[in-house]
Short mmCIF file of C-alpha atoms and ligand atoms in Angstrom, two decimals:
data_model
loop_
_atom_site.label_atom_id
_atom_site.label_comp_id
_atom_site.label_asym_id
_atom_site.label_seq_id
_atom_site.Cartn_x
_atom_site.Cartn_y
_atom_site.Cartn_z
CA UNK A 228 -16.70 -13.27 -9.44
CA UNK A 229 -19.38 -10.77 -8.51
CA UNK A 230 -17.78 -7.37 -8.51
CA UNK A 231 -19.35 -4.55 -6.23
CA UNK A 232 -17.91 -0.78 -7.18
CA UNK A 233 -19.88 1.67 -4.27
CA UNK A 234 -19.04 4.25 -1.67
CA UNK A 235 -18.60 2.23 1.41
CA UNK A 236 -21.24 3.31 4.28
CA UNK A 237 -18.73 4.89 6.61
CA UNK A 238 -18.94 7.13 9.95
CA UNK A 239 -15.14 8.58 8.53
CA UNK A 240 -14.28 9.78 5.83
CA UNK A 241 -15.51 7.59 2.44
CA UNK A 242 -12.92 6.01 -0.23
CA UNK A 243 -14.63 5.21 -3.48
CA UNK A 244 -13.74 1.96 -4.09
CA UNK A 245 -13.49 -1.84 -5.77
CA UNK A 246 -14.19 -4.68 -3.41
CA UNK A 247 -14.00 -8.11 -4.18
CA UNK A 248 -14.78 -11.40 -1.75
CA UNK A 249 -12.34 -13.40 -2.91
CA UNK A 250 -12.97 -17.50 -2.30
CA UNK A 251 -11.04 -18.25 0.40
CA UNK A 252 -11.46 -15.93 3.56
CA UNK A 253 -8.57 -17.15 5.58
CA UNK A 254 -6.48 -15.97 3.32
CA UNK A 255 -5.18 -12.65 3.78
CA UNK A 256 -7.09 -10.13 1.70
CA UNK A 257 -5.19 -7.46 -0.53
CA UNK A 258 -5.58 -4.03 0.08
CA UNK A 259 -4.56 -2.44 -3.47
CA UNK A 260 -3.00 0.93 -3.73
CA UNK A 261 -2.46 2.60 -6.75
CA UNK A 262 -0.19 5.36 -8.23
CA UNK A 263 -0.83 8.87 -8.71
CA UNK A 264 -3.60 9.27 -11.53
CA UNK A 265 -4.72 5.63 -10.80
CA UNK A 266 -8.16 4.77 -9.75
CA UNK A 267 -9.53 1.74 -7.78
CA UNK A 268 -9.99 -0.18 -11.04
CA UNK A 269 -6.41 -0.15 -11.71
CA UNK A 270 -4.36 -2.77 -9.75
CA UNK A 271 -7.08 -5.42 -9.62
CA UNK A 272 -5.28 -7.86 -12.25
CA UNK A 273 -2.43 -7.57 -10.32
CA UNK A 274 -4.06 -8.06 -7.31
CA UNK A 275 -5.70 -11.45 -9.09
CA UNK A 276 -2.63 -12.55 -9.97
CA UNK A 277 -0.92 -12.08 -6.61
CA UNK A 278 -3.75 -14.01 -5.02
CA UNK A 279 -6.51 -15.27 -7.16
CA UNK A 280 -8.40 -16.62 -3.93
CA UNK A 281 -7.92 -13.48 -2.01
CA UNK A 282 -10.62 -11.12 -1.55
CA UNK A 283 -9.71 -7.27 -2.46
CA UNK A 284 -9.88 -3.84 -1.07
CA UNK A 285 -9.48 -1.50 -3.27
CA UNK A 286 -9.62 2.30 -2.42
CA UNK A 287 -9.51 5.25 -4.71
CA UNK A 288 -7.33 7.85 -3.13
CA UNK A 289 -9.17 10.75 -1.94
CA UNK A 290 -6.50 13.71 -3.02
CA UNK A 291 -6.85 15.19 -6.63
CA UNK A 292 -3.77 16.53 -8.11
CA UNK A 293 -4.89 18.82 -11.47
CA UNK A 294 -7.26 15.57 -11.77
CA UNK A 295 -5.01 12.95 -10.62
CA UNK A 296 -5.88 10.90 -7.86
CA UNK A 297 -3.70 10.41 -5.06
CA UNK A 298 -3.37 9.42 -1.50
CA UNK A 299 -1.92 12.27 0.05
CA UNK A 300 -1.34 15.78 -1.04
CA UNK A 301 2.21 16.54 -2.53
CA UNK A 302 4.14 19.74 -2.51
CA UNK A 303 6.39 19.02 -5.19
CA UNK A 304 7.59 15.48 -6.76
CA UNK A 305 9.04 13.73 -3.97
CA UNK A 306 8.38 16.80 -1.37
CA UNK A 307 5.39 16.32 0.91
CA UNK A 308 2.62 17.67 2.40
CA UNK A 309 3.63 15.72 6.03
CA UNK A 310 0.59 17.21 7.98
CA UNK A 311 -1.64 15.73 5.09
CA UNK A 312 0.19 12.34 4.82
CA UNK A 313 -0.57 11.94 8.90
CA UNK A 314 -4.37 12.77 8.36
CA UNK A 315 -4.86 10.29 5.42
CA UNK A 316 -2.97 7.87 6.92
CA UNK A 317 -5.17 7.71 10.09
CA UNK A 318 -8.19 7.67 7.14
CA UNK A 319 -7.07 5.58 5.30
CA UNK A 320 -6.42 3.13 8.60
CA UNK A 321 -9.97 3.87 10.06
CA UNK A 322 -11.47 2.58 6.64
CA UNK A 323 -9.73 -0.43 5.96
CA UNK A 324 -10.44 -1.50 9.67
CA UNK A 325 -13.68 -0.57 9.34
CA UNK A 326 -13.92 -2.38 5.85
CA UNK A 327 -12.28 -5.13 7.40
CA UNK A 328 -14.37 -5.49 10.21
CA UNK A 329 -17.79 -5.38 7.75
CA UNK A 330 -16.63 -7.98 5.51
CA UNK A 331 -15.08 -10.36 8.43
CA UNK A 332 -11.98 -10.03 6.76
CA UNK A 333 -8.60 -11.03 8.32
CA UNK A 334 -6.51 -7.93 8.55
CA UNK A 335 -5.04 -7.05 4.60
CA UNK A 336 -1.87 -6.94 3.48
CA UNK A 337 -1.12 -3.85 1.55
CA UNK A 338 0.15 -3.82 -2.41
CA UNK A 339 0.88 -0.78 -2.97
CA UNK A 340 2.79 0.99 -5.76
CA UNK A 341 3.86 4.34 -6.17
CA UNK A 342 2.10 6.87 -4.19
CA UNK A 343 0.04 4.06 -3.12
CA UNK A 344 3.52 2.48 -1.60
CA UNK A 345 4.23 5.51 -0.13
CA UNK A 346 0.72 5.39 1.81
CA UNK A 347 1.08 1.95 2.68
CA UNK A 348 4.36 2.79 4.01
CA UNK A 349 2.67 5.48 6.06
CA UNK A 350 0.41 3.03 7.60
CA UNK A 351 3.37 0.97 9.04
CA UNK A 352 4.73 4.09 10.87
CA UNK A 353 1.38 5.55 12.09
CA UNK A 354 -1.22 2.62 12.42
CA UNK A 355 0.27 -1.07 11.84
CA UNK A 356 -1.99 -2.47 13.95
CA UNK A 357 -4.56 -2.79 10.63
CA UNK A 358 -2.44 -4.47 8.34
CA UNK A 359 -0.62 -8.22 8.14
CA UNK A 360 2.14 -6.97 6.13
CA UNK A 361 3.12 -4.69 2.93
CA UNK A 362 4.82 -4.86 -0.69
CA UNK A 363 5.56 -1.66 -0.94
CA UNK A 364 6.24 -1.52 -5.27
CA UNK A 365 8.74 2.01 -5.85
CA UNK A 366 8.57 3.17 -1.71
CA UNK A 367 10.55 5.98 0.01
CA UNK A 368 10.54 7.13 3.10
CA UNK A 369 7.09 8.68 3.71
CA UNK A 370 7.82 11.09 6.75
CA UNK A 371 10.57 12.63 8.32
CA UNK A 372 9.52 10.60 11.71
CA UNK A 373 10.39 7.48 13.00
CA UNK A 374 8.07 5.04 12.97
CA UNK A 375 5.61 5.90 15.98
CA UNK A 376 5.17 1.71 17.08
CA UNK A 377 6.90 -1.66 17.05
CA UNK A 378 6.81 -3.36 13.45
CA UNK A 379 7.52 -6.75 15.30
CA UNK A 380 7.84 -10.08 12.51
CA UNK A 381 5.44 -7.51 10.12
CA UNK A 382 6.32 -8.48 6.84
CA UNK A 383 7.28 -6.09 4.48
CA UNK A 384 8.90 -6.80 1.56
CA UNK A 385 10.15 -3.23 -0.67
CA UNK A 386 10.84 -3.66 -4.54
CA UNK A 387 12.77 -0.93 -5.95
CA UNK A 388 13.87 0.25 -9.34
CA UNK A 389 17.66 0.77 -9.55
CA UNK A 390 17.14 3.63 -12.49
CA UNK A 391 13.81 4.91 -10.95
CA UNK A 392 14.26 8.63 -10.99
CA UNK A 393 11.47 9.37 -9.13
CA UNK A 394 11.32 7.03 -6.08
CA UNK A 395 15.32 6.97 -5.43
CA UNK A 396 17.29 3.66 -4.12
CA UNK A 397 19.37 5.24 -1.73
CA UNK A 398 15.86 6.55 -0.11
CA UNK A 399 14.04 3.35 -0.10
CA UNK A 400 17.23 1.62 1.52
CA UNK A 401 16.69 4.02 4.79
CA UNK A 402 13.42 3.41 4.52
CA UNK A 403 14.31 -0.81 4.83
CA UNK A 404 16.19 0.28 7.81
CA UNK A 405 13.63 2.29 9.31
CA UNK A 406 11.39 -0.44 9.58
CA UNK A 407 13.71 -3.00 10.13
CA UNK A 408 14.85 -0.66 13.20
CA UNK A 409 11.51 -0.98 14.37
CA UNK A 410 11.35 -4.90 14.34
CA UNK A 411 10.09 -5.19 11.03
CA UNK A 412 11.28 -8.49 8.43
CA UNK A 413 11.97 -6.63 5.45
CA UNK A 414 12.72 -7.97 2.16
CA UNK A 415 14.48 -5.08 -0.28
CA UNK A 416 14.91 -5.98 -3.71
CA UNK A 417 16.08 -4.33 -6.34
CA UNK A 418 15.02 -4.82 -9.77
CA UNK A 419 17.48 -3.71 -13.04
CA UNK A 420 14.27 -1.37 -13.83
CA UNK A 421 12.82 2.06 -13.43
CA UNK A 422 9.72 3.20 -11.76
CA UNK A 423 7.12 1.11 -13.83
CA UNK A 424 5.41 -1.94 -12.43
CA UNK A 425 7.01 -5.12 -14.30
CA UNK A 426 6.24 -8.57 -14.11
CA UNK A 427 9.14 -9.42 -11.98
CA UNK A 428 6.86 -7.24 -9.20
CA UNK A 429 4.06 -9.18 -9.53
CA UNK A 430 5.90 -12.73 -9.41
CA UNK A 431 7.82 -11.16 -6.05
CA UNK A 432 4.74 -9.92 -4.62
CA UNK A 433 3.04 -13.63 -5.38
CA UNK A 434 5.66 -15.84 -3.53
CA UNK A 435 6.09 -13.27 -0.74
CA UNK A 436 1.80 -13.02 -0.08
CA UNK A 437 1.85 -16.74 -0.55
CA UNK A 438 4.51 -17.18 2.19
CA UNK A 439 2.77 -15.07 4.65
CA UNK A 440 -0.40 -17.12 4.00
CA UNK A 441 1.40 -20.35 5.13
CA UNK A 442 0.94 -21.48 1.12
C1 LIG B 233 4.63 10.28 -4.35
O1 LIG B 233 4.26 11.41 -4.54
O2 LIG B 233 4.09 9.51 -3.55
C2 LIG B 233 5.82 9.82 -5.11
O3 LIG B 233 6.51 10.91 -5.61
C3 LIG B 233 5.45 8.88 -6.19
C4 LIG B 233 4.49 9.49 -7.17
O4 LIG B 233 3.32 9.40 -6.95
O5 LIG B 233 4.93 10.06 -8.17
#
């Protein structure tokens, strides 16, 4: 599968990052989003897995932490920056629909784990007009907010870690409710794991993409 790694030509703000066509383009595409001190390389096997006909968006986040890429700045673990989560939200949004719109791609659904869950859970209170749906992999609540839109049949399905001590279970449940308060279908599960990505993720994240592509 030919493999293009570039800066996208943008007007806004430009994500390094992976993008690949995928073989079937009525299938949603995957927009991967990976942990703090990930890159855009990082969740592409899972993303092949998930949906080997898919084609994949993969941004690098633009935020450095003492190297570490992330989404959105931090002010301690689990504290943050809410100014700077708004304004790479609405980035992050304005790229993928631009990205979208280049590649006449349907609109993505969001993988994201981590920080990069945290993001994507940004996007469904600020701008869920660009996505199809979200598995948001370790998620908590991303702002302090309510979720600024209806989330109406958007399918989200969160996959916790009962002993994750960074991303805590109590958190991601209001975040499930949050959504769901907003219209969303949510799907919380909650693995007997901690904050790492396991294979029980990825075979979640397959049969809930699949189901959302009619498969
Ligand atoms: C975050 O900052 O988004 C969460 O604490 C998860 C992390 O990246 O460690």
């Amino acid at each position: 599968m030919k493999v293009e790694t570039s800066e996208a030509p943008m007007t806004q703000t430009t994500f390094i990052r992976r993008y690949l066509p995928g073989t079937d383009p009525k299938r949603h595409p995957l927009l991967l989003l990976h942990g703090t001190g990930g890159n855009e390389d990082d969740l592409v096997p899972v993303g092949e897995m998930i949906d080997p006909a898919a084609a994949i968006l993969s941004p690098r986040g633009n935020v450095l932490e003492g190297g570490m890429p992330r989404f959105f700045r931090r002010l301690a673990e689990g504290v943050f920056d809410y100014p700077d989560v708004i304004a790479r939200t609405h980035e992050l949004a304005d790229f993928v629909a631009a990205q979208t719109s280049t590649h006449g791609l349907e609109k993505p659904i969001a993988v994201g784990y981590s920080n990069g869950a945290n993001i994507a859970a940004a996007m469904l209170y600020l701008r869920p007009d660009v996505l199809a749906g979200a598995v948001l992999i370790r998620a908590m609540l991303p702002l302090q907010t309510e979720p600024e839109h209806g989330l109406e049949n958007m399918p989200v399905m969160i996959i916790s870690g009962r002993m994750d001590p960074i991303l805590p279970l109590d958190n991601a449940k209001r975040l499930a409710e949050a959504l769901r308060g907003h219209g969303a279908v949510i799907d919380h599960r909650v693995l007997e794991t901690g904050h790492g990505m396991t294979r029980n993720d990825v075979d979640l994240a397959r049969g809930f993409v699949a189901g959302i592509n009619g498969a």
